[in-house]
């Protein structure tokens, strides 16, 4: 399966839409254990992404598009998710620099680079109640499915399920990173907003690819 | 002279620290501030930090002081974005924002080099108050 530049732009549009739809929900999750700005911040950031992408040259490759998304996020989100998701998208862009089409392998590379970017930036690991709790299981599920010759749309569905499980798991653990870590064990019982926005983005990707 | 950049979620915090530090160094030290988002919310903007580093760079290095949360990660992102040209010339001080900024700026104002300014800023975290 080949993913075109137009498909990538569709995925980004879908992310913008899903973040917009879940703006209040993400902020509500963040008001329980953080500073109540995750939904607003993410929505501002992705709205800026949408506007920025409307102005980039027609012949931009996928690497440039993803890097532009990252640069826009680090500048406009405001909270910690700005440098985290911004770095994720910039690293993903570097991983597919110059490409105008993506293979299954490239999609894995994008996940790998994004996950590593978030780890490098946030110094968090699985189990710290962060975005990583959604993204890492999704990455592993995707990679394993593709290695077992499962087609990309189905592999992405499995990745979404793994991300969802990971996100729900954050409800049972206490936060070790970010503002929520000040609450320690009192953060147990609440789903992590970052893990939720990560899940929503992975789901947006899978939903678009499944419709192709 | 070594330059200094102050980073916080809050524009008011960095404006206040700038005012304090600038008074002590009588405007001799190039100091940049990055606080809040372009649309005026609380938050940090890595691209703005990059701009401020470039603005205060006099060729002798730039020390970045940060407060909490995304200020740290945005400053790290900015260092990454500044790339090879600035490698080793811009560093984030592992120091409290206010105390570190005062210490760094006073040190810079007497003409100390980059490593010395950075070290003095980081020593500020050991300062006993009582």
Tab-separated table of C-alpha atoms in Angstrom:
chain	number	residue	atom	x	y	z
A	1	UNK	CA	0.000	0.000	0.000
A	2	UNK	CA	1.223	3.452	-0.908
A	3	UNK	CA	0.267	6.574	0.999
A	4	UNK	CA	0.402	9.752	-1.009
A	5	UNK	CA	1.102	13.283	0.065
A	6	UNK	CA	-2.614	14.057	-0.363
A	7	UNK	CA	-3.418	11.209	2.038
A	8	UNK	CA	-0.989	12.669	4.581
A	9	UNK	CA	-2.706	16.042	4.297
A	10	UNK	CA	-6.066	14.309	4.787
A	11	UNK	CA	-4.745	12.689	7.965
A	12	UNK	CA	-3.603	16.060	9.283
A	13	UNK	CA	-6.998	17.593	8.452
A	14	UNK	CA	-8.653	14.751	10.309
A	15	UNK	CA	-6.419	15.358	13.338
A	16	UNK	CA	-7.346	19.048	13.309
A	17	UNK	CA	-11.027	18.071	13.224
A	18	UNK	CA	-10.783	15.431	15.962
A	19	UNK	CA	-8.833	17.730	18.277
A	20	UNK	CA	-11.449	20.418	17.714
A	21	UNK	CA	-14.275	17.979	18.533
A	22	UNK	CA	-12.510	16.825	21.693
A	23	UNK	CA	-11.293	20.202	22.865
A	24	UNK	CA	-13.608	20.375	25.871
A	25	UNK	CA	-13.099	16.725	26.764
A	26	UNK	CA	-9.289	17.069	26.755
A	27	UNK	CA	-9.473	20.204	28.861
A	28	UNK	CA	-11.830	18.462	31.276
A	29	UNK	CA	-9.362	15.562	31.668
A	30	UNK	CA	-6.569	18.078	32.202
A	31	UNK	CA	-8.532	20.046	34.781
A	32	UNK	CA	-8.619	16.922	36.965
A	33	UNK	CA	-4.850	16.413	37.096
A	34	UNK	CA	-3.155	19.268	35.246
A	35	UNK	CA	-3.616	22.909	34.416
A	36	UNK	CA	-6.840	22.617	32.433
A	37	UNK	CA	-5.419	23.814	29.150
A	38	UNK	CA	-4.643	20.720	27.079
A	39	UNK	CA	-7.716	20.896	24.844
A	40	UNK	CA	-7.448	24.633	24.293
A	41	UNK	CA	-3.701	24.444	23.654
A	42	UNK	CA	-3.977	21.551	21.224
A	43	UNK	CA	-6.838	23.200	19.374
A	44	UNK	CA	-4.913	26.469	19.014
A	45	UNK	CA	-1.873	24.571	17.809
A	46	UNK	CA	-3.675	22.475	15.220
A	47	UNK	CA	-5.750	25.412	14.015
A	48	UNK	CA	-2.429	27.193	13.385
A	49	UNK	CA	-1.184	24.053	11.583
A	50	UNK	CA	-4.199	24.152	9.292
A	51	UNK	CA	-3.562	27.786	8.421
A	52	UNK	CA	0.158	27.228	7.959
A	53	UNK	CA	-0.283	24.229	5.661
A	54	UNK	CA	-2.567	26.290	3.426
A	55	UNK	CA	0.426	28.534	2.663
A	56	UNK	CA	3.230	26.040	2.006
A	57	UNK	CA	4.464	25.475	-1.566
A	58	UNK	CA	2.438	22.992	-3.613
A	59	UNK	CA	5.489	20.820	-4.340
A	60	UNK	CA	6.482	20.312	-0.669
A	61	UNK	CA	7.371	16.730	0.168
A	62	UNK	CA	5.915	14.746	3.070
A	63	UNK	CA	9.005	15.340	5.217
A	64	UNK	CA	8.609	19.091	4.809
A	65	UNK	CA	4.892	18.904	5.583
A	66	UNK	CA	5.489	16.979	8.821
A	67	UNK	CA	8.323	19.309	9.837
A	68	UNK	CA	6.088	22.299	9.194
A	69	UNK	CA	3.451	20.746	11.459
A	70	UNK	CA	6.102	20.267	14.158
A	71	UNK	CA	7.510	23.789	13.863
A	72	UNK	CA	4.022	25.257	14.074
A	73	UNK	CA	3.174	23.206	17.152
A	74	UNK	CA	6.327	24.166	19.087
A	75	UNK	CA	5.476	27.783	18.459
A	76	UNK	CA	1.729	27.877	19.054
A	77	UNK	CA	0.565	25.165	21.482
A	78	UNK	CA	2.050	26.810	24.568
A	79	UNK	CA	2.052	23.959	27.079
A	80	UNK	CA	4.313	20.931	27.326
A	81	UNK	CA	2.458	19.207	24.513
A	82	UNK	CA	3.932	21.859	22.162
A	83	UNK	CA	7.576	20.820	22.396
A	84	UNK	CA	6.556	17.157	22.791
A	85	UNK	CA	4.261	16.798	19.789
A	86	UNK	CA	6.295	19.399	17.922
A	87	UNK	CA	9.454	17.339	18.327
A	88	UNK	CA	7.508	14.197	17.394
A	89	UNK	CA	6.336	15.683	14.091
A	90	UNK	CA	9.721	17.267	13.314
A	91	UNK	CA	11.534	13.962	13.894
A	92	UNK	CA	8.887	12.136	11.849
A	93	UNK	CA	9.521	14.631	9.060
A	94	UNK	CA	13.253	13.995	9.190
A	95	UNK	CA	12.587	10.254	8.966
A	96	UNK	CA	10.777	10.632	5.637
A	97	UNK	CA	12.691	13.612	4.287
A	98	UNK	CA	12.217	14.170	0.553
A	99	UNK	CA	9.502	11.524	0.116
A	100	UNK	CA	6.315	12.184	-1.779
A	101	UNK	CA	4.888	8.727	-1.077
A	102	UNK	CA	5.078	6.463	1.945
A	103	UNK	CA	5.331	2.696	2.221
A	104	UNK	CA	4.310	0.598	5.237
A	105	UNK	CA	7.936	0.721	6.327
A	106	UNK	CA	7.880	4.516	6.251
A	107	UNK	CA	4.803	4.570	8.486
A	108	UNK	CA	6.692	2.452	11.020
A	109	UNK	CA	9.664	4.828	10.728
A	110	UNK	CA	7.371	7.780	11.381
A	111	UNK	CA	6.001	6.156	14.543
A	112	UNK	CA	9.469	5.195	15.689
A	113	UNK	CA	10.887	8.693	15.152
A	114	UNK	CA	7.890	10.373	16.785
A	115	UNK	CA	8.027	8.102	19.821
A	116	UNK	CA	11.766	8.590	20.203
A	117	UNK	CA	11.336	12.346	19.843
A	118	UNK	CA	8.796	12.425	22.675
A	119	UNK	CA	11.038	10.255	24.841
A	120	UNK	CA	14.079	12.439	24.188
A	121	UNK	CA	12.165	15.611	24.897
A	122	UNK	CA	10.120	14.527	27.912
A	123	UNK	CA	12.466	11.935	29.427
A	124	UNK	CA	9.447	9.763	30.215
A	125	UNK	CA	8.995	6.026	29.863
A	126	UNK	CA	6.028	3.709	29.524
A	127	UNK	CA	4.122	3.647	32.811
A	128	UNK	CA	4.751	7.294	33.712
A	129	UNK	CA	1.164	8.234	32.740
A	130	UNK	CA	2.011	10.176	29.608
A	131	UNK	CA	1.502	10.172	25.827
A	132	UNK	CA	4.024	7.347	25.659
A	133	UNK	CA	1.522	4.983	27.260
A	134	UNK	CA	-0.614	5.286	24.121
A	135	UNK	CA	2.054	5.674	21.464
A	136	UNK	CA	4.489	2.939	22.465
A	137	UNK	CA	1.945	0.092	22.479
A	138	UNK	CA	0.525	1.422	19.204
A	139	UNK	CA	3.976	1.453	17.632
A	140	UNK	CA	4.687	-2.084	18.824
A	141	UNK	CA	1.334	-3.388	17.584
A	142	UNK	CA	1.825	-1.724	14.205
A	143	UNK	CA	5.342	-3.050	13.761
A	144	UNK	CA	4.441	-6.568	14.832
A	145	UNK	CA	1.346	-6.674	12.616
A	146	UNK	CA	3.278	-5.530	9.555
A	147	UNK	CA	6.048	-8.034	10.275
A	148	UNK	CA	3.336	-10.698	10.212
A	149	UNK	CA	2.249	-9.491	6.777
A	150	UNK	CA	-0.977	-7.928	7.964
A	151	UNK	CA	-2.133	-5.164	5.629
A	152	UNK	CA	-1.612	-1.576	6.757
A	153	UNK	CA	-5.278	-0.653	7.363
A	154	UNK	CA	-5.754	-3.658	9.654
A	155	UNK	CA	-2.342	-3.129	11.277
A	156	UNK	CA	-3.354	0.438	12.081
A	157	UNK	CA	-6.634	-0.772	13.586
A	158	UNK	CA	-4.608	-2.976	15.905
A	159	UNK	CA	-2.395	-0.022	16.725
A	160	UNK	CA	-5.486	2.005	17.643
A	161	UNK	CA	-6.716	-0.773	19.928
A	162	UNK	CA	-3.318	-0.950	21.610
A	163	UNK	CA	-3.273	2.839	22.026
A	164	UNK	CA	-6.759	2.722	23.532
A	165	UNK	CA	-5.746	0.069	26.028
A	166	UNK	CA	-2.647	2.063	26.898
A	167	UNK	CA	-4.682	5.216	27.338
A	168	UNK	CA	-7.186	3.470	29.598
A	169	UNK	CA	-4.347	1.960	31.609
A	170	UNK	CA	-3.184	5.477	32.526
A	171	UNK	CA	-6.278	5.689	34.726
A	172	UNK	CA	-4.801	3.069	37.055
A	173	UNK	CA	-1.345	4.529	37.528
A	174	UNK	CA	0.080	7.603	39.175
A	175	UNK	CA	1.779	10.358	37.216
A	176	UNK	CA	5.544	10.656	37.290
A	177	UNK	CA	5.928	13.475	34.780
A	178	UNK	CA	4.506	16.913	34.221
A	179	UNK	CA	2.084	18.944	36.272
A	180	UNK	CA	0.109	15.827	37.251
A	181	UNK	CA	3.167	14.418	39.037
A	182	UNK	CA	2.678	17.035	41.757
A	183	UNK	CA	-0.487	15.108	42.617
A	184	UNK	CA	1.345	11.782	42.868
A	185	UNK	CA	-1.073	9.013	43.847
A	186	UNK	CA	-4.002	11.384	43.780
A	187	UNK	CA	-3.676	11.307	39.996
A	188	UNK	CA	-4.855	7.666	40.048
A	189	UNK	CA	-8.413	7.326	38.763
A	190	UNK	CA	-7.955	9.877	36.002
A	191	UNK	CA	-7.058	9.178	32.388
A	192	UNK	CA	-4.030	11.113	31.185
A	193	UNK	CA	-4.970	13.915	28.779
A	194	UNK	CA	-1.753	13.522	26.747
A	195	UNK	CA	-2.305	9.786	26.340
A	196	UNK	CA	-5.822	10.653	25.190
A	197	UNK	CA	-4.757	13.192	22.563
A	198	UNK	CA	-2.150	10.710	21.308
A	199	UNK	CA	-4.821	8.019	21.000
A	200	UNK	CA	-7.092	10.437	19.137
A	201	UNK	CA	-4.330	11.259	16.644
A	202	UNK	CA	-3.483	7.602	16.040
A	203	UNK	CA	-7.188	6.876	15.564
A	204	UNK	CA	-7.485	9.766	13.092
A	205	UNK	CA	-4.602	8.294	11.095
A	206	UNK	CA	-6.139	4.809	11.091
A	207	UNK	CA	-9.609	6.105	10.182
A	208	UNK	CA	-8.301	7.999	7.167
A	209	UNK	CA	-6.148	5.092	5.944
A	210	UNK	CA	-9.043	2.688	6.364
A	211	UNK	CA	-11.178	4.811	4.071
A	212	UNK	CA	-8.601	4.896	1.256
B	1	UNK	CA	29.607	39.813	26.516
B	2	UNK	CA	27.609	36.681	27.331
B	3	UNK	CA	23.912	37.003	26.533
B	4	UNK	CA	21.024	35.801	28.674
B	5	UNK	CA	17.534	34.614	27.731
B	6	UNK	CA	14.751	34.285	30.292
B	7	UNK	CA	11.976	31.756	29.631
B	8	UNK	CA	8.695	31.285	31.493
B	9	UNK	CA	5.091	30.342	30.793
B	10	UNK	CA	4.179	33.739	31.980
B	11	UNK	CA	5.075	36.904	30.101
B	12	UNK	CA	4.689	38.837	33.340
B	13	UNK	CA	7.216	36.644	35.121
B	14	UNK	CA	9.942	37.216	32.541
B	15	UNK	CA	9.123	40.915	32.278
B	16	UNK	CA	9.437	41.183	36.035
B	17	UNK	CA	12.708	39.260	36.198
B	18	UNK	CA	14.037	41.316	33.296
B	19	UNK	CA	13.206	44.535	35.142
B	20	UNK	CA	14.929	43.318	38.297
B	21	UNK	CA	18.048	42.052	36.568
B	22	UNK	CA	18.353	44.944	34.178
B	23	UNK	CA	18.295	47.393	37.068
B	24	UNK	CA	21.140	45.544	38.753
B	25	UNK	CA	23.297	45.416	35.639
B	26	UNK	CA	22.279	48.887	34.416
B	27	UNK	CA	21.387	47.627	30.980
B	28	UNK	CA	24.911	46.432	30.225
B	29	UNK	CA	24.036	42.786	29.617
B	30	UNK	CA	22.051	41.733	26.541
B	31	UNK	CA	18.953	40.037	27.950
B	32	UNK	CA	16.127	38.527	25.927
B	33	UNK	CA	12.773	37.361	27.217
B	34	UNK	CA	10.394	34.682	25.960
B	35	UNK	CA	7.161	34.184	27.888
B	36	UNK	CA	3.603	33.377	26.874
B	37	UNK	CA	2.278	32.318	23.484
B	38	UNK	CA	2.038	34.556	20.392
B	39	UNK	CA	-1.698	34.954	21.106
B	40	UNK	CA	-1.169	36.014	24.704
B	41	UNK	CA	-1.934	32.811	26.628
B	42	UNK	CA	0.275	31.279	29.306
B	43	UNK	CA	2.788	29.051	27.571
B	44	UNK	CA	6.141	28.870	25.864
B	45	UNK	CA	7.146	29.254	22.229
B	46	UNK	CA	10.345	27.531	21.099
B	47	UNK	CA	10.588	29.655	17.944
B	48	UNK	CA	10.521	32.819	20.066
B	49	UNK	CA	13.310	31.426	22.271
B	50	UNK	CA	15.363	30.848	19.111
B	51	UNK	CA	14.791	34.481	18.087
B	52	UNK	CA	15.751	35.808	21.502
B	53	UNK	CA	18.961	33.746	21.584
B	54	UNK	CA	19.951	35.175	18.199
B	55	UNK	CA	19.063	38.671	19.371
B	56	UNK	CA	21.296	38.613	22.470
B	57	UNK	CA	24.158	36.645	20.917
B	58	UNK	CA	27.306	38.792	20.850
B	59	UNK	CA	29.524	35.875	19.870
B	60	UNK	CA	30.442	34.870	23.415
B	61	UNK	CA	27.644	32.459	24.172
B	62	UNK	CA	24.102	32.637	25.531
B	63	UNK	CA	22.840	31.250	28.848
B	64	UNK	CA	19.143	30.364	28.975
B	65	UNK	CA	17.270	30.513	32.294
B	66	UNK	CA	13.956	28.665	32.576
B	67	UNK	CA	11.274	28.157	35.208
B	68	UNK	CA	9.083	25.065	35.133
B	69	UNK	CA	7.221	22.641	32.903
B	70	UNK	CA	7.179	23.369	29.209
B	71	UNK	CA	9.718	26.189	29.665
B	72	UNK	CA	12.372	23.498	30.020
B	73	UNK	CA	11.221	21.444	27.053
B	74	UNK	CA	10.667	24.463	24.823
B	75	UNK	CA	14.168	25.720	25.634
B	76	UNK	CA	15.591	22.290	24.782
B	77	UNK	CA	13.638	22.302	21.532
B	78	UNK	CA	15.029	25.766	20.771
B	79	UNK	CA	18.603	24.573	21.363
B	80	UNK	CA	17.944	21.700	18.953
B	81	UNK	CA	16.483	24.101	16.381
B	82	UNK	CA	19.485	26.441	16.655
B	83	UNK	CA	21.554	23.556	15.313
B	84	UNK	CA	25.271	23.127	14.750
B	85	UNK	CA	26.016	26.822	14.397
B	86	UNK	CA	25.176	27.289	18.064
B	87	UNK	CA	26.466	23.977	19.365
B	88	UNK	CA	28.189	24.519	22.705
B	89	UNK	CA	27.427	28.250	22.517
B	90	UNK	CA	23.953	28.163	23.982
B	91	UNK	CA	23.154	26.255	27.156
B	92	UNK	CA	20.245	25.952	29.548
B	93	UNK	CA	21.273	26.630	33.131
B	94	UNK	CA	20.060	24.063	35.662
B	95	UNK	CA	19.097	26.879	37.990
B	96	UNK	CA	16.100	28.691	39.472
B	97	UNK	CA	14.895	31.429	37.143
B	98	UNK	CA	15.056	34.511	39.368
B	99	UNK	CA	18.144	33.694	41.429
B	100	UNK	CA	19.931	32.190	38.433
B	101	UNK	CA	19.174	35.205	36.244
B	102	UNK	CA	20.475	37.650	38.828
B	103	UNK	CA	23.658	35.640	39.376
B	104	UNK	CA	24.257	35.099	35.656
B	105	UNK	CA	23.630	38.691	34.671
B	106	UNK	CA	25.895	40.135	37.370
B	107	UNK	CA	28.624	37.696	36.342
B	108	UNK	CA	28.169	38.536	32.656
B	109	UNK	CA	28.259	42.255	33.423
B	110	UNK	CA	31.792	41.994	34.812
B	111	UNK	CA	32.906	40.374	31.567
B	112	UNK	CA	33.165	36.725	32.645
B	113	UNK	CA	33.182	34.046	29.977
B	114	UNK	CA	30.364	31.693	29.007
B	115	UNK	CA	31.340	28.726	31.201
B	116	UNK	CA	31.833	30.972	34.219
B	117	UNK	CA	28.448	32.661	33.778
B	118	UNK	CA	26.780	29.269	33.409
B	119	UNK	CA	28.507	27.865	36.493
B	120	UNK	CA	27.598	30.869	38.630
B	121	UNK	CA	23.975	30.664	37.468
B	122	UNK	CA	23.833	26.986	38.432
B	123	UNK	CA	25.406	27.656	41.812
B	124	UNK	CA	22.421	29.883	42.549
B	125	UNK	CA	20.332	26.799	43.234
B	126	UNK	CA	22.475	26.044	46.276
B	127	UNK	CA	21.973	29.461	47.762
B	128	UNK	CA	20.692	29.287	51.331
B	129	UNK	CA	17.973	31.726	52.157
B	130	UNK	CA	17.785	31.141	55.880
